[in-house]
Amino acid sequence: MSDPGPESFMREALGLAAQAAAAGEVPVGAVVVKDGRIIGRGFNRPISSSDPTAHAEIVALRAAGASEANYRLPGCDLYVTLEPCAMCVGAMVHARIARVVFGAADPKTGACGSIVDLPAIAHWNHHGVFTGGMLAEECGAMLRRFFAERR
């Protein structure tokens, strides 16, 4: 079976972000991919779960960990519609995620270059590759629409 491609994984994350928006949560979605297949999905749900750690990335990492019966996810990629925050970057490092691809930059809490660049810290015991900008306009537009509707 051929790899469906990185853009299709980000589009899946966008679909999950739409589910978050429909639930009244900030529209962020994430998927964890191993060997060309999605092993974990998540969308933001800190409000509905009363859990400040229930960011899309954390939810997807938890699902992937359960799928693999392992808290470490070497060789896995994570696609997320918004630049990860410090908490999520830390979780990705601990999970040993190989590659993180994000859509829109987050000028308020982004920890991959917007306010701080945590992946660049040389002292981490694991270094994945973090890349931003995939489908950035679509990812950002979803967030802008969501917040415009609430103003």
PDB file of C-alpha atoms in Angstrom:
ATOM      1  CA  MET A   1       0.000   0.000   0.000  1.00  0.00           C
ATOM      2  CA  SER A   2       1.419   3.400  -0.941  1.00  0.00           C
ATOM      3  CA  ASP A   3       1.776   6.260   1.520  1.00  0.00           C
ATOM      4  CA  PRO A   4      -1.203   8.611   1.034  1.00  0.00           C
ATOM      5  CA  GLY A   5       1.127  11.608   1.438  1.00  0.00           C
ATOM      6  CA  PRO A   6       1.741  14.340   3.959  1.00  0.00           C
ATOM      7  CA  GLU A   7      -0.930  16.700   2.665  1.00  0.00           C
ATOM      8  CA  SER A   8      -3.625  14.053   3.112  1.00  0.00           C
ATOM      9  CA  PHE A   9      -2.594  13.661   6.757  1.00  0.00           C
ATOM     10  CA  MET A  10      -2.861  17.415   7.314  1.00  0.00           C
ATOM     11  CA  ARG A  11      -6.290  17.373   5.641  1.00  0.00           C
ATOM     12  CA  GLU A  12      -7.342  14.645   8.099  1.00  0.00           C
ATOM     13  CA  ALA A  13      -6.122  16.906  10.917  1.00  0.00           C
ATOM     14  CA  LEU A  14      -8.179  19.770   9.432  1.00  0.00           C
ATOM     15  CA  GLY A  15     -11.251  17.529   9.502  1.00  0.00           C
ATOM     16  CA  LEU A  16     -10.614  16.835  13.168  1.00  0.00           C
ATOM     17  CA  ALA A  17     -10.193  20.571  13.804  1.00  0.00           C
ATOM     18  CA  ALA A  18     -13.649  21.087  12.287  1.00  0.00           C
ATOM     19  CA  GLN A  19     -15.023  18.571  14.804  1.00  0.00           C
ATOM     20  CA  ALA A  20     -13.448  20.603  17.607  1.00  0.00           C
ATOM     21  CA  ALA A  21     -15.072  23.790  16.285  1.00  0.00           C
ATOM     22  CA  ALA A  22     -18.460  22.064  16.069  1.00  0.00           C
ATOM     23  CA  ALA A  23     -18.063  21.116  19.736  1.00  0.00           C
ATOM     24  CA  GLY A  24     -17.246  24.724  20.693  1.00  0.00           C
ATOM     25  CA  GLU A  25     -13.547  24.020  21.174  1.00  0.00           C
ATOM     26  CA  VAL A  26     -10.686  25.918  19.536  1.00  0.00           C
ATOM     27  CA  PRO A  27     -10.372  24.197  16.135  1.00  0.00           C
ATOM     28  CA  VAL A  28      -7.113  22.282  16.293  1.00  0.00           C
ATOM     29  CA  GLY A  29      -6.729  18.728  15.012  1.00  0.00           C
ATOM     30  CA  ALA A  30      -3.834  16.278  15.010  1.00  0.00           C
ATOM     31  CA  VAL A  31      -2.929  12.846  13.711  1.00  0.00           C
ATOM     32  CA  VAL A  32      -0.027  10.510  14.465  1.00  0.00           C
ATOM     33  CA  VAL A  33       1.219   8.492  11.505  1.00  0.00           C
ATOM     34  CA  LYS A  34       3.348   5.357  11.441  1.00  0.00           C
ATOM     35  CA  ASP A  35       4.374   3.588   8.237  1.00  0.00           C
ATOM     36  CA  GLY A  36       1.887   5.578   6.177  1.00  0.00           C
ATOM     37  CA  ARG A  37      -1.172   4.914   8.341  1.00  0.00           C
ATOM     38  CA  ILE A  38      -2.854   6.952  11.037  1.00  0.00           C
ATOM     39  CA  ILE A  39      -2.493   5.354  14.479  1.00  0.00           C
ATOM     40  CA  GLY A  40      -3.789   8.237  16.586  1.00  0.00           C
ATOM     41  CA  ARG A  41      -6.293  11.050  16.085  1.00  0.00           C
ATOM     42  CA  GLY A  42      -7.205  13.955  18.295  1.00  0.00           C
ATOM     43  CA  PHE A  43      -8.860  17.319  18.405  1.00  0.00           C
ATOM     44  CA  ASN A  44      -8.922  19.991  21.064  1.00  0.00           C
ATOM     45  CA  ARG A  45     -11.231  19.218  23.956  1.00  0.00           C
ATOM     46  CA  PRO A  46      -9.978  20.866  27.128  1.00  0.00           C
ATOM     47  CA  ILE A  47     -13.323  22.617  27.705  1.00  0.00           C
ATOM     48  CA  SER A  48     -15.569  19.592  27.216  1.00  0.00           C
ATOM     49  CA  SER A  49     -13.274  17.283  29.184  1.00  0.00           C
ATOM     50  CA  SER A  50     -12.381  19.810  31.918  1.00  0.00           C
ATOM     51  CA  ASP A  51      -8.769  18.879  31.204  1.00  0.00           C
ATOM     52  CA  PRO A  52      -6.206  21.589  30.447  1.00  0.00           C
ATOM     53  CA  THR A  53      -3.928  18.969  28.866  1.00  0.00           C
ATOM     54  CA  ALA A  54      -6.511  17.808  26.305  1.00  0.00           C
ATOM     55  CA  HIS A  55      -4.878  19.582  23.377  1.00  0.00           C
ATOM     56  CA  ALA A  56      -5.274  17.900  19.989  1.00  0.00           C
ATOM     57  CA  GLU A  57      -1.656  16.715  20.001  1.00  0.00           C
ATOM     58  CA  ILE A  58      -1.890  15.151  23.460  1.00  0.00           C
ATOM     59  CA  VAL A  59      -5.156  13.403  22.593  1.00  0.00           C
ATOM     60  CA  ALA A  60      -3.573  12.035  19.384  1.00  0.00           C
ATOM     61  CA  LEU A  61      -0.411  10.943  21.239  1.00  0.00           C
ATOM     62  CA  ARG A  62      -2.496   9.130  23.849  1.00  0.00           C
ATOM     63  CA  ALA A  63      -4.457   7.318  21.141  1.00  0.00           C
ATOM     64  CA  ALA A  64      -1.266   6.386  19.285  1.00  0.00           C
ATOM     65  CA  GLY A  65       0.372   5.163  22.495  1.00  0.00           C
ATOM     66  CA  ALA A  66      -2.642   2.966  23.201  1.00  0.00           C
ATOM     67  CA  SER A  67      -2.596   1.674  19.611  1.00  0.00           C
ATOM     68  CA  GLU A  68       1.077   0.768  19.878  1.00  0.00           C
ATOM     69  CA  ALA A  69       0.924  -0.302  23.556  1.00  0.00           C
ATOM     70  CA  ASN A  70       3.931   1.948  24.111  1.00  0.00           C
ATOM     71  CA  TYR A  71       4.461   5.442  25.486  1.00  0.00           C
ATOM     72  CA  ARG A  72       7.300   5.910  23.025  1.00  0.00           C
ATOM     73  CA  LEU A  73       6.463   6.375  19.371  1.00  0.00           C
ATOM     74  CA  PRO A  74       9.753   6.245  17.456  1.00  0.00           C
ATOM     75  CA  GLY A  75       9.436   6.426  13.702  1.00  0.00           C
ATOM     76  CA  CYS A  76       6.110   8.245  13.964  1.00  0.00           C
ATOM     77  CA  ASP A  77       5.134  11.607  12.497  1.00  0.00           C
ATOM     78  CA  LEU A  78       2.620  14.013  13.979  1.00  0.00           C
ATOM     79  CA  TYR A  79       0.577  16.419  11.855  1.00  0.00           C
ATOM     80  CA  VAL A  80      -1.215  19.269  13.621  1.00  0.00           C
ATOM     81  CA  THR A  81      -3.098  22.274  12.292  1.00  0.00           C
ATOM     82  CA  LEU A  82      -1.545  24.802  14.716  1.00  0.00           C
ATOM     83  CA  GLU A  83       2.007  25.314  15.951  1.00  0.00           C
ATOM     84  CA  PRO A  84       2.396  23.290  19.166  1.00  0.00           C
ATOM     85  CA  CYS A  85       2.645  24.910  22.582  1.00  0.00           C
ATOM     86  CA  ALA A  86       5.388  24.183  25.116  1.00  0.00           C
ATOM     87  CA  MET A  87       3.407  21.383  26.791  1.00  0.00           C
ATOM     88  CA  CYS A  88       2.802  19.616  23.494  1.00  0.00           C
ATOM     89  CA  VAL A  89       6.412  19.978  22.308  1.00  0.00           C
ATOM     90  CA  GLY A  90       7.531  18.408  25.588  1.00  0.00           C
ATOM     91  CA  ALA A  91       5.139  15.498  25.121  1.00  0.00           C
ATOM     92  CA  MET A  92       6.366  14.963  21.550  1.00  0.00           C
ATOM     93  CA  VAL A  93       9.973  14.889  22.725  1.00  0.00           C
ATOM     94  CA  HIS A  94       9.136  12.397  25.475  1.00  0.00           C
ATOM     95  CA  ALA A  95       7.229  10.244  22.970  1.00  0.00           C
ATOM     96  CA  ARG A  96      10.252  10.303  20.613  1.00  0.00           C
ATOM     97  CA  ILE A  97       8.194  11.588  17.657  1.00  0.00           C
ATOM     98  CA  ALA A  98      10.451  11.640  14.599  1.00  0.00           C
ATOM     99  CA  ARG A  99       8.789  14.471  12.690  1.00  0.00           C
ATOM    100  CA  VAL A 100       6.223  17.140  13.513  1.00  0.00           C
ATOM    101  CA  VAL A 101       4.484  19.045  10.732  1.00  0.00           C
ATOM    102  CA  PHE A 102       2.239  21.935  11.678  1.00  0.00           C
ATOM    103  CA  GLY A 103       0.006  24.267   9.714  1.00  0.00           C
ATOM    104  CA  ALA A 104      -0.507  27.786  11.046  1.00  0.00           C
ATOM    105  CA  ALA A 105       1.954  29.604  13.276  1.00  0.00           C
ATOM    106  CA  ASP A 106       0.695  30.559  16.740  1.00  0.00           C
ATOM    107  CA  PRO A 107       1.917  34.027  17.731  1.00  0.00           C
ATOM    108  CA  LYS A 108       0.465  33.687  21.252  1.00  0.00           C
ATOM    109  CA  THR A 109       1.651  30.267  22.475  1.00  0.00           C
ATOM    110  CA  GLY A 110       3.678  28.748  19.637  1.00  0.00           C
ATOM    111  CA  ALA A 111       6.758  26.967  20.942  1.00  0.00           C
ATOM    112  CA  CYS A 112       8.345  26.054  17.589  1.00  0.00           C
ATOM    113  CA  GLY A 113       9.638  29.497  16.716  1.00  0.00           C
ATOM    114  CA  SER A 114       6.800  31.968  17.271  1.00  0.00           C
ATOM    115  CA  ILE A 115       7.432  32.883  20.923  1.00  0.00           C
ATOM    116  CA  VAL A 116      10.137  30.360  21.750  1.00  0.00           C
ATOM    117  CA  ASP A 117      11.871  27.598  19.786  1.00  0.00           C
ATOM    118  CA  LEU A 118      11.889  24.595  22.090  1.00  0.00           C
ATOM    119  CA  PRO A 119      12.831  22.044  19.383  1.00  0.00           C
ATOM    120  CA  ALA A 120      16.104  23.967  18.933  1.00  0.00           C
ATOM    121  CA  ILE A 121      17.251  23.299  22.504  1.00  0.00           C
ATOM    122  CA  ALA A 122      20.442  21.280  22.157  1.00  0.00           C
ATOM    123  CA  HIS A 123      20.106  19.590  25.561  1.00  0.00           C
ATOM    124  CA  TRP A 124      16.986  17.572  24.730  1.00  0.00           C
ATOM    125  CA  ASN A 125      17.622  13.834  24.843  1.00  0.00           C
ATOM    126  CA  HIS A 126      15.649  13.426  21.589  1.00  0.00           C
ATOM    127  CA  HIS A 127      15.513  15.666  18.535  1.00  0.00           C
ATOM    128  CA  GLY A 128      12.700  15.350  16.066  1.00  0.00           C
ATOM    129  CA  VAL A 129      12.296  17.463  12.963  1.00  0.00           C
ATOM    130  CA  PHE A 130       9.718  20.263  13.330  1.00  0.00           C
ATOM    131  CA  THR A 131       8.397  21.974  10.197  1.00  0.00           C
ATOM    132  CA  GLY A 132       5.662  24.563   9.886  1.00  0.00           C
ATOM    133  CA  GLY A 133       3.554  26.010   7.119  1.00  0.00           C
ATOM    134  CA  MET A 134       1.773  23.014   5.590  1.00  0.00           C
ATOM    135  CA  LEU A 135      -1.686  24.188   4.453  1.00  0.00           C
ATOM    136  CA  ALA A 136      -1.049  27.193   6.710  1.00  0.00           C
ATOM    137  CA  GLU A 137      -3.649  29.400   5.039  1.00  0.00           C
ATOM    138  CA  GLU A 138      -6.419  26.810   5.417  1.00  0.00           C
ATOM    139  CA  CYS A 139      -5.444  26.045   8.995  1.00  0.00           C
ATOM    140  CA  GLY A 140      -5.253  29.722   9.912  1.00  0.00           C
ATOM    141  CA  ALA A 141      -8.527  30.551   8.147  1.00  0.00           C
ATOM    142  CA  MET A 142     -10.382  27.964  10.222  1.00  0.00           C
ATOM    143  CA  LEU A 143      -9.061  29.536  13.420  1.00  0.00           C
ATOM    144  CA  ARG A 144      -9.851  33.085  12.256  1.00  0.00           C
ATOM    145  CA  ARG A 145     -13.439  32.078  11.358  1.00  0.00           C
ATOM    146  CA  PHE A 146     -13.904  30.404  14.710  1.00  0.00           C
ATOM    147  CA  PHE A 147     -12.786  33.429  16.695  1.00  0.00           C
ATOM    148  CA  ALA A 148     -14.629  35.925  14.461  1.00  0.00           C
ATOM    149  CA  GLU A 149     -17.892  34.054  15.139  1.00  0.00           C
ATOM    150  CA  ARG A 150     -17.350  34.395  18.881  1.00  0.00           C
ATOM    151  CA  ARG A 151     -16.668  38.136  18.887  1.00  0.00           C
TER     152      ARG A 151
END
